[in-house]
Amino acid sequence: MFGAAASWQPGESSEDAFAASYGLAFHGDASGKIDQAQQALRAAHAVLKQAGVGDARDSYFWTDPFSPEGQALAGKLRPVIGELRMDAERAITLLAQARDAAHEEHKKLENPEALDALELGRGASILSG
C-alpha cells in the first residue's frame, strides 16, 4: 500500500509519514491502534533482519525443522524468538483493541479484510518463525 500511496504523491514519500496516517486513512481508526500495530510489525521485521534471516517469509513456516536448512534457521532465530514473539503478539493485541474501540463507538473499521489478512498473515507468520 505504501507503493500505491507513494505513486500519488509528488516528490519523495516518507514511510514513517505513511505509517503514521495509514490506520486513519485506510481503516478509519481514530484510536491510533492500527498505526501502533504496524509499528510493532515493523519492529518484528527489524528483529528478523538483525538475526540474519532477512525479512519474514512464508517459506519459514514450511521449512522442515529437522532439515539442515531448518536447523540453521532455528539457530539464527533462537536468540531473538522472545522479542519476535512479543512484537507479533503486541500487533495482534493492538488490532483487537482497534476493533473493540470502533465497536464501542458504534463504528465499523473500513477494509476489515485487510486487517484480517494483516493479523493472520503477518502476526501469525512471525509467531511461527
Coordinates of C-alpha atoms in Angstrom, one line a residue:
M1 CA 0.0 0.0 0.0
F2 CA 2.9 2.3 0.6
G3 CA 3.9 1.9 -3.0
A4 CA 0.4 3.0 -4.1
A5 CA 0.4 6.0 -1.8
A6 CA 3.9 7.0 -2.9
S7 CA 2.8 6.9 -6.6
W8 CA 0.1 9.5 -5.9
Q9 CA 2.4 12.0 -4.1
P10 CA 4.8 14.4 -5.6
G11 CA 8.5 14.1 -4.6
E12 CA 9.9 11.6 -2.2
S13 CA 7.5 9.7 0.1
S14 CA 8.1 9.1 3.7
E15 CA 7.4 5.6 5.0
D16 CA 7.2 6.9 8.6
A17 CA 4.6 9.5 7.5
F18 CA 2.6 6.8 5.7
A19 CA 2.7 4.5 8.7
A20 CA 1.5 7.4 11.0
S21 CA -1.5 8.0 8.8
Y22 CA -2.4 4.6 7.5
G23 CA -4.8 3.5 10.2
L24 CA -7.0 6.5 10.0
A25 CA -6.8 6.9 6.2
F26 CA -7.4 3.3 5.2
H27 CA -9.3 1.9 8.1
G28 CA -10.9 4.9 9.7
D29 CA -9.2 4.1 13.0
A30 CA -9.0 7.2 15.1
S31 CA -7.6 5.3 18.1
G32 CA -4.1 5.0 16.6
K33 CA -4.0 1.3 17.5
I34 CA -3.7 0.2 13.9
D35 CA -0.7 2.5 13.4
Q36 CA 0.8 1.1 16.6
A37 CA 0.2 -2.4 15.3
Q38 CA 2.1 -1.6 12.1
Q39 CA 5.0 -0.2 14.2
A40 CA 5.1 -3.5 16.2
L41 CA 5.2 -5.5 12.9
R42 CA 7.9 -3.3 11.6
A43 CA 9.9 -3.9 14.8
A44 CA 9.4 -7.7 14.3
H45 CA 10.8 -7.4 10.7
A46 CA 13.8 -5.5 12.0
V47 CA 14.5 -8.2 14.6
L48 CA 14.4 -10.8 11.7
K49 CA 16.9 -8.7 9.7
Q50 CA 19.2 -8.3 12.8
A51 CA 19.1 -12.1 13.3
G52 CA 20.4 -12.5 9.8
V53 CA 17.4 -14.2 8.1
G54 CA 16.2 -11.3 6.1
D55 CA 12.5 -10.4 6.2
A56 CA 9.5 -12.5 7.1
R57 CA 8.9 -15.2 4.6
D58 CA 6.1 -17.8 4.2
S59 CA 8.8 -20.4 3.5
Y60 CA 10.0 -20.2 7.1
F61 CA 6.7 -21.7 8.2
W62 CA 7.1 -24.6 5.7
T63 CA 10.8 -25.3 6.3
D64 CA 11.3 -28.8 7.7
P65 CA 12.7 -28.1 11.2
F66 CA 14.8 -31.3 11.0
S67 CA 16.5 -30.4 7.7
P68 CA 19.8 -28.7 7.6
E69 CA 18.1 -25.6 6.4
G70 CA 15.6 -25.7 9.2
Q71 CA 18.3 -26.3 11.8
A72 CA 20.3 -23.3 10.5
L73 CA 17.2 -21.1 10.5
A74 CA 16.3 -22.2 14.1
G75 CA 19.8 -21.4 15.2
K76 CA 19.5 -17.9 13.9
L77 CA 16.0 -17.3 15.3
R78 CA 16.5 -18.9 18.8
P79 CA 18.3 -15.9 20.3
V80 CA 15.6 -13.4 19.2
I81 CA 12.4 -15.5 19.3
G82 CA 11.2 -13.9 22.6
E83 CA 11.5 -10.4 21.2
L84 CA 10.0 -11.5 17.9
R85 CA 7.0 -13.1 19.6
M86 CA 6.4 -10.1 21.8
D87 CA 6.3 -7.8 18.8
A88 CA 3.9 -10.1 16.9
E89 CA 1.6 -10.5 20.0
R90 CA 1.6 -6.8 20.5
A91 CA 0.5 -6.2 16.9
I92 CA -2.3 -8.8 17.3
T93 CA -3.5 -7.3 20.6
L94 CA -3.5 -3.8 19.1
L95 CA -5.6 -4.9 16.2
A96 CA -8.1 -6.4 18.6
Q97 CA -8.1 -3.2 20.6
A98 CA -8.7 -1.1 17.5
R99 CA -11.7 -3.3 16.6
D100 CA -13.0 -3.0 20.1
A101 CA -12.6 0.8 20.2
A102 CA -14.6 1.1 16.9
H103 CA -17.3 -1.3 18.2
E104 CA -17.6 0.8 21.4
E105 CA -18.1 3.9 19.3
H106 CA -20.7 2.0 17.2
K107 CA -18.5 2.4 14.1
K108 CA -17.1 -0.1 11.7
L109 CA -13.5 -0.1 10.6
E110 CA -13.0 0.3 6.9
N111 CA -11.4 -2.6 4.9
P112 CA -11.7 -5.2 7.6
E113 CA -10.5 -7.9 5.2
A114 CA -7.1 -6.1 5.1
L115 CA -7.0 -6.2 8.9
D116 CA -7.8 -9.9 8.9
A117 CA -5.0 -10.6 6.4
L118 CA -2.6 -8.4 8.5
E119 CA -3.5 -10.3 11.6
L120 CA -3.3 -13.8 10.1
G121 CA -0.5 -13.2 7.6
R122 CA 1.9 -11.1 9.4
G123 CA 1.4 -11.8 13.1
A124 CA 0.9 -15.5 12.6
S125 CA 3.9 -15.9 10.2
I126 CA 6.2 -14.0 12.6
L127 CA 5.0 -16.1 15.5
S128 CA 5.5 -19.3 13.6
G129 CA 9.1 -18.3 12.7

